[in-house]
Amino acid sequence: MISFEEENEDLLGSHKSPYFWEEPDPWYYQLRDVIYDDCVFAYSQTRDTILDFSGDQAYYKLAWYLRYNPVYWAAFAVCSTSLFVGKRAHDFLHQGERVRLDETEAEHDTRIMWIYPTDGVACMLAMMDLALIAYMGDGGVFQSATGTDDLLSLVITSTVFVANCRFYAAMKNRNAWEVKMMIVTNVVYATSLTVILSLGISEVGWFNHYWTLPRRITFFMRVLQLNFIIAGACTTASRLWYDYDEEDHRHPMTFYSMVPAALLLGAIIVPVIFIVTISARYTWYAIL
């Protein structure tokens, strides 16, 4: 779906190590170059992805109703920012490049349209959770909420990131069964999150005066993360599912490969059980 030209150019034009007689650039110059490269990468990949869904790229790049459309640029800014943050976070784990030299188109699209944007939102949610724990200790969604609720939200957010890191590793190792397990795990997470957000907003009410601005922000960030998972699953899951041959299905799943998926499912399914059987308010604090 998306061409590899932009990413190949980034790989070919990567920064070389200085010769022994050359002094390396100061760290802040190196950081500036890395951030600039990631911004260019996020911009180009987001542009190609959005235009892929719009039709012929050569035509729509010149169309005034996209070029001057504020909705297009708002969606572009949100998607590119999420992609940038997600790629930067995965770079720290050496997962910011192609999974392999022979990376397939489905694997490439999964990284760009699914893993990086989803984890970009997860990182921003984690920062919000930490800020709420530090500065809104006993404020919460309602007066009865505590910092423990924000800690539970942080656990849910962290398990999403850890599971997607394992998702990347599964594609890198061409472990077909583990890739399929991560696809199913993400779908179950998206379904559970939809139930929690839908029942929660219907039970609590949008105009409740105890629902503070930070909580409204985290609510929309959860919705954004949900949209990225749904979009990624709808566009890449079927292609990735059948992207591996019989040899790739011979790799066994290990205990360490199943732990991230089990943690994510446990962290999201347990709140769903509580919210359905007890009360929507029970886990509304935790998920937001």
XYZ file of C-alpha atoms in Angstrom:
288
model
C 0.000 0.000 0.000
C 2.787 2.411 0.910
C 6.000 2.657 -1.090
C 9.315 1.901 0.535
C 11.220 4.695 -1.237
C 11.100 7.193 1.631
C 12.269 4.666 4.203
C 14.946 3.234 1.945
C 16.343 6.719 1.439
C 16.422 7.203 5.207
C 18.337 3.958 5.635
C 20.791 4.741 2.853
C 21.293 8.260 4.128
C 21.807 7.266 7.755
C 24.462 9.062 9.755
C 27.895 7.477 9.388
C 30.325 7.110 12.265
C 33.066 9.764 12.178
C 36.602 8.790 11.240
C 39.086 8.543 14.098
C 40.580 11.951 13.240
C 37.174 13.616 13.227
C 35.457 14.836 16.348
C 31.827 13.726 16.652
C 29.152 16.374 16.721
C 27.905 17.477 20.139
C 25.029 15.444 21.492
C 22.499 18.216 20.958
C 23.374 18.392 17.246
C 22.982 14.635 16.968
C 19.645 14.824 18.789
C 18.509 17.600 16.456
C 19.399 15.516 13.390
C 17.596 12.453 14.744
C 14.437 14.416 15.551
C 14.527 16.107 12.153
C 14.873 12.760 10.362
C 11.972 11.303 12.340
C 9.816 14.355 11.599
C 10.509 13.992 7.884
C 9.768 10.270 8.107
C 6.478 10.831 9.965
C 5.439 13.556 7.512
C 6.160 11.513 4.388
C 4.622 8.280 5.671
C 1.489 10.028 6.947
C 1.092 11.869 3.657
C 1.429 8.696 1.617
C -0.954 6.786 3.894
C -3.710 9.403 3.780
C -3.351 9.905 0.045
C -3.424 6.145 -0.466
C -6.964 6.137 0.881
C -7.868 9.230 -1.149
C -7.150 7.760 -4.559
C -4.490 8.608 -7.112
C -1.666 10.374 -5.275
C -0.435 12.345 -8.272
C -3.901 13.844 -8.683
C -4.815 14.479 -5.071
C -1.523 16.144 -4.202
C -2.615 18.995 -6.464
C -6.260 19.096 -5.396
C -7.129 22.368 -3.707
C -9.919 20.839 -1.626
C -7.337 18.719 0.179
C -4.556 21.276 0.216
C -6.763 23.929 1.831
C -8.998 21.600 3.815
C -8.622 22.180 7.601
C -10.080 18.736 8.354
C -7.350 17.116 6.256
C -4.595 19.039 8.037
C -6.106 18.360 11.471
C -6.150 14.622 10.747
C -2.670 14.915 9.269
C -1.293 16.637 12.378
C -2.808 14.059 14.737
C -1.616 11.070 12.698
C 1.897 12.389 12.054
C 2.394 13.346 15.717
C 1.282 9.906 16.900
C 3.519 8.230 14.325
C 6.490 10.403 15.315
C 6.125 9.718 19.044
C 5.580 5.996 18.498
C 8.572 5.605 16.208
C 10.780 7.604 18.589
C 9.713 5.387 21.499
C 10.395 2.192 19.546
C 13.760 3.585 18.441
C 14.938 3.331 22.048
C 14.287 -0.420 21.776
C 15.937 -0.664 18.338
C 12.546 -1.142 16.698
C 12.455 2.073 14.695
C 13.566 0.597 11.373
C 12.415 -2.158 9.046
C 11.809 -5.471 10.801
C 14.182 -7.169 8.361
C 15.977 -6.324 5.140
C 13.332 -8.354 3.290
C 10.412 -6.713 5.110
C 7.152 -7.314 3.264
C 4.634 -4.636 2.372
C 2.163 -5.978 4.941
C 4.786 -5.802 7.696
C 5.745 -2.283 6.656
C 2.136 -1.111 6.708
C 1.592 -2.775 10.085
C 4.460 -0.798 11.583
C 3.439 2.524 10.043
C -0.342 2.295 10.292
C -0.801 0.174 13.397
C 2.078 -0.262 15.838
C 3.755 3.160 15.791
C 0.593 5.341 15.912
C -1.040 3.164 18.574
C 2.052 3.248 20.751
C 2.521 6.952 20.114
C -0.858 7.564 21.731
C 0.045 5.070 24.478
C 3.183 7.068 25.311
C 1.222 10.318 25.487
C -1.400 8.625 27.658
C 1.336 7.344 29.966
C 2.681 10.875 30.404
C -0.838 12.100 31.181
C -1.280 9.313 33.739
C 2.012 10.171 35.437
C 1.052 13.841 35.542
C -2.339 12.999 37.048
C -0.718 10.751 39.647
C 1.737 13.500 40.578
C -0.528 16.552 40.573
C -4.107 15.319 40.929
C -3.617 12.743 43.624
C -7.125 12.778 45.051
C -8.889 14.688 42.286
C -9.613 11.988 39.751
C -12.666 11.897 37.538
C -14.999 12.438 40.469
C -14.330 13.544 44.019
C -14.115 9.908 45.106
C -11.381 8.983 42.635
C -7.803 8.491 43.818
C -4.306 8.235 42.376
C -4.736 4.455 42.391
C -7.150 4.792 39.483
C -4.506 6.627 37.470
C -2.037 3.877 38.347
C -4.439 1.268 36.957
C -4.802 3.339 33.803
C -1.008 3.472 33.530
C -0.844 -0.330 33.816
C -3.358 -0.756 30.982
C -1.488 1.753 28.818
C 1.887 0.121 29.498
C 0.661 -3.356 28.605
C -0.454 -2.063 25.197
C 3.052 -0.780 24.477
C 4.758 -3.959 25.719
C 2.436 -6.160 23.648
C 3.125 -4.141 20.501
C 6.865 -4.379 21.126
C 6.386 -8.136 21.083
C 4.252 -7.741 17.956
C 7.216 -6.086 16.215
C 9.590 -8.810 17.439
C 7.247 -11.514 16.141
C 7.284 -9.982 12.662
C 11.058 -9.632 12.839
C 11.434 -13.341 13.658
C 8.717 -14.336 11.157
C 6.948 -16.237 13.921
C 3.576 -16.727 12.257
C 1.693 -18.052 15.283
C 2.910 -15.247 17.500
C 1.959 -12.632 14.897
C -1.549 -14.091 14.689
C -1.783 -14.166 18.471
C -0.912 -10.450 18.610
C -3.485 -9.640 15.928
C -6.199 -11.418 17.916
C -5.003 -9.762 21.136
C -5.272 -6.291 19.602
C -8.746 -7.042 18.254
C -9.919 -8.244 21.681
C -8.403 -5.154 23.298
C -10.167 -2.865 20.812
C -13.488 -4.634 21.399
C -13.129 -4.424 25.180
C -12.124 -0.769 25.019
C -15.175 -0.025 22.878
C -17.433 -1.645 25.488
C -15.837 0.290 28.345
C -15.952 3.669 26.617
C -19.502 3.188 25.335
C -21.016 1.946 28.596
C -18.957 4.363 30.634
C -20.027 7.483 28.776
C -23.656 6.361 28.795
C -23.584 5.686 32.548
C -21.550 8.668 33.715
C -22.765 11.227 31.227
C -20.775 13.652 29.107
C -21.884 16.786 30.966
C -21.130 15.632 34.507
C -19.474 18.608 36.223
C -17.026 16.386 38.113
C -15.496 15.168 34.869
C -12.430 17.402 34.628
C -10.667 18.667 31.510
C -7.656 16.293 31.832
C -10.088 13.368 31.920
C -11.836 14.568 28.800
C -8.444 14.756 27.097
C -7.538 11.194 28.099
C -10.972 10.030 26.935
C -10.373 11.401 23.442
C -6.862 9.935 23.447
C -8.342 6.514 24.219
C -10.774 6.984 21.345
C -7.885 8.007 19.084
C -5.908 4.918 20.078
C -8.972 2.781 19.413
C -9.312 4.297 15.933
C -5.676 3.539 15.118
C -6.118 -0.101 16.163
C -9.309 -0.457 14.126
C -7.766 1.239 11.083
C -4.619 -0.871 11.340
C -6.555 -4.105 11.767
C -8.935 -3.363 8.893
C -6.169 -2.439 6.445
C -3.317 -4.806 7.330
C -4.549 -7.708 9.502
C -5.828 -9.911 6.674
C -2.720 -9.352 4.550
C -0.389 -9.947 7.491
C -2.331 -13.054 8.554
C -1.592 -14.789 5.228
C 1.849 -13.247 4.753
C 3.764 -16.200 6.202
C 4.452 -19.590 4.676
C 4.473 -23.076 6.160
C 8.056 -22.745 7.352
C 7.156 -19.672 9.423
C 4.418 -21.651 11.197
C 6.980 -24.102 12.548
C 8.338 -21.570 15.048
C 6.855 -22.480 18.438
C 5.407 -19.900 20.786
C 7.370 -19.569 24.011
C 6.266 -18.565 27.486
C 7.893 -15.142 27.069
C 5.991 -14.516 23.851
C 2.632 -15.240 25.477
C 3.156 -13.170 28.636
C 2.668 -9.703 27.006
C -0.537 -10.845 25.308
C -1.837 -12.400 28.528
C -1.081 -9.229 30.500
C -2.862 -7.028 27.969
C -5.920 -9.277 27.838
C -6.064 -9.527 31.610
C -5.655 -5.774 32.066
C -8.553 -4.960 29.741
C -10.939 -7.930 30.136
C -11.116 -7.719 33.939
C -12.379 -4.092 33.794
C -14.940 -5.155 31.192
C -16.255 -7.859 33.536
C -16.508 -5.338 36.363
C -18.126 -2.673 34.222
C -20.750 -5.100 32.870
C -21.535 -7.109 35.998
C -21.175 -4.423 38.690
C -21.330 -0.842 37.430
C -19.976 1.289 34.615
C -18.642 3.677 37.237
C -16.504 0.910 38.739
C -13.824 0.986 36.061
C -14.536 4.386 34.553
C -11.860 5.876 36.795
C -9.266 3.304 35.787
C -9.682 3.445 32.016
C -9.570 7.234 31.949
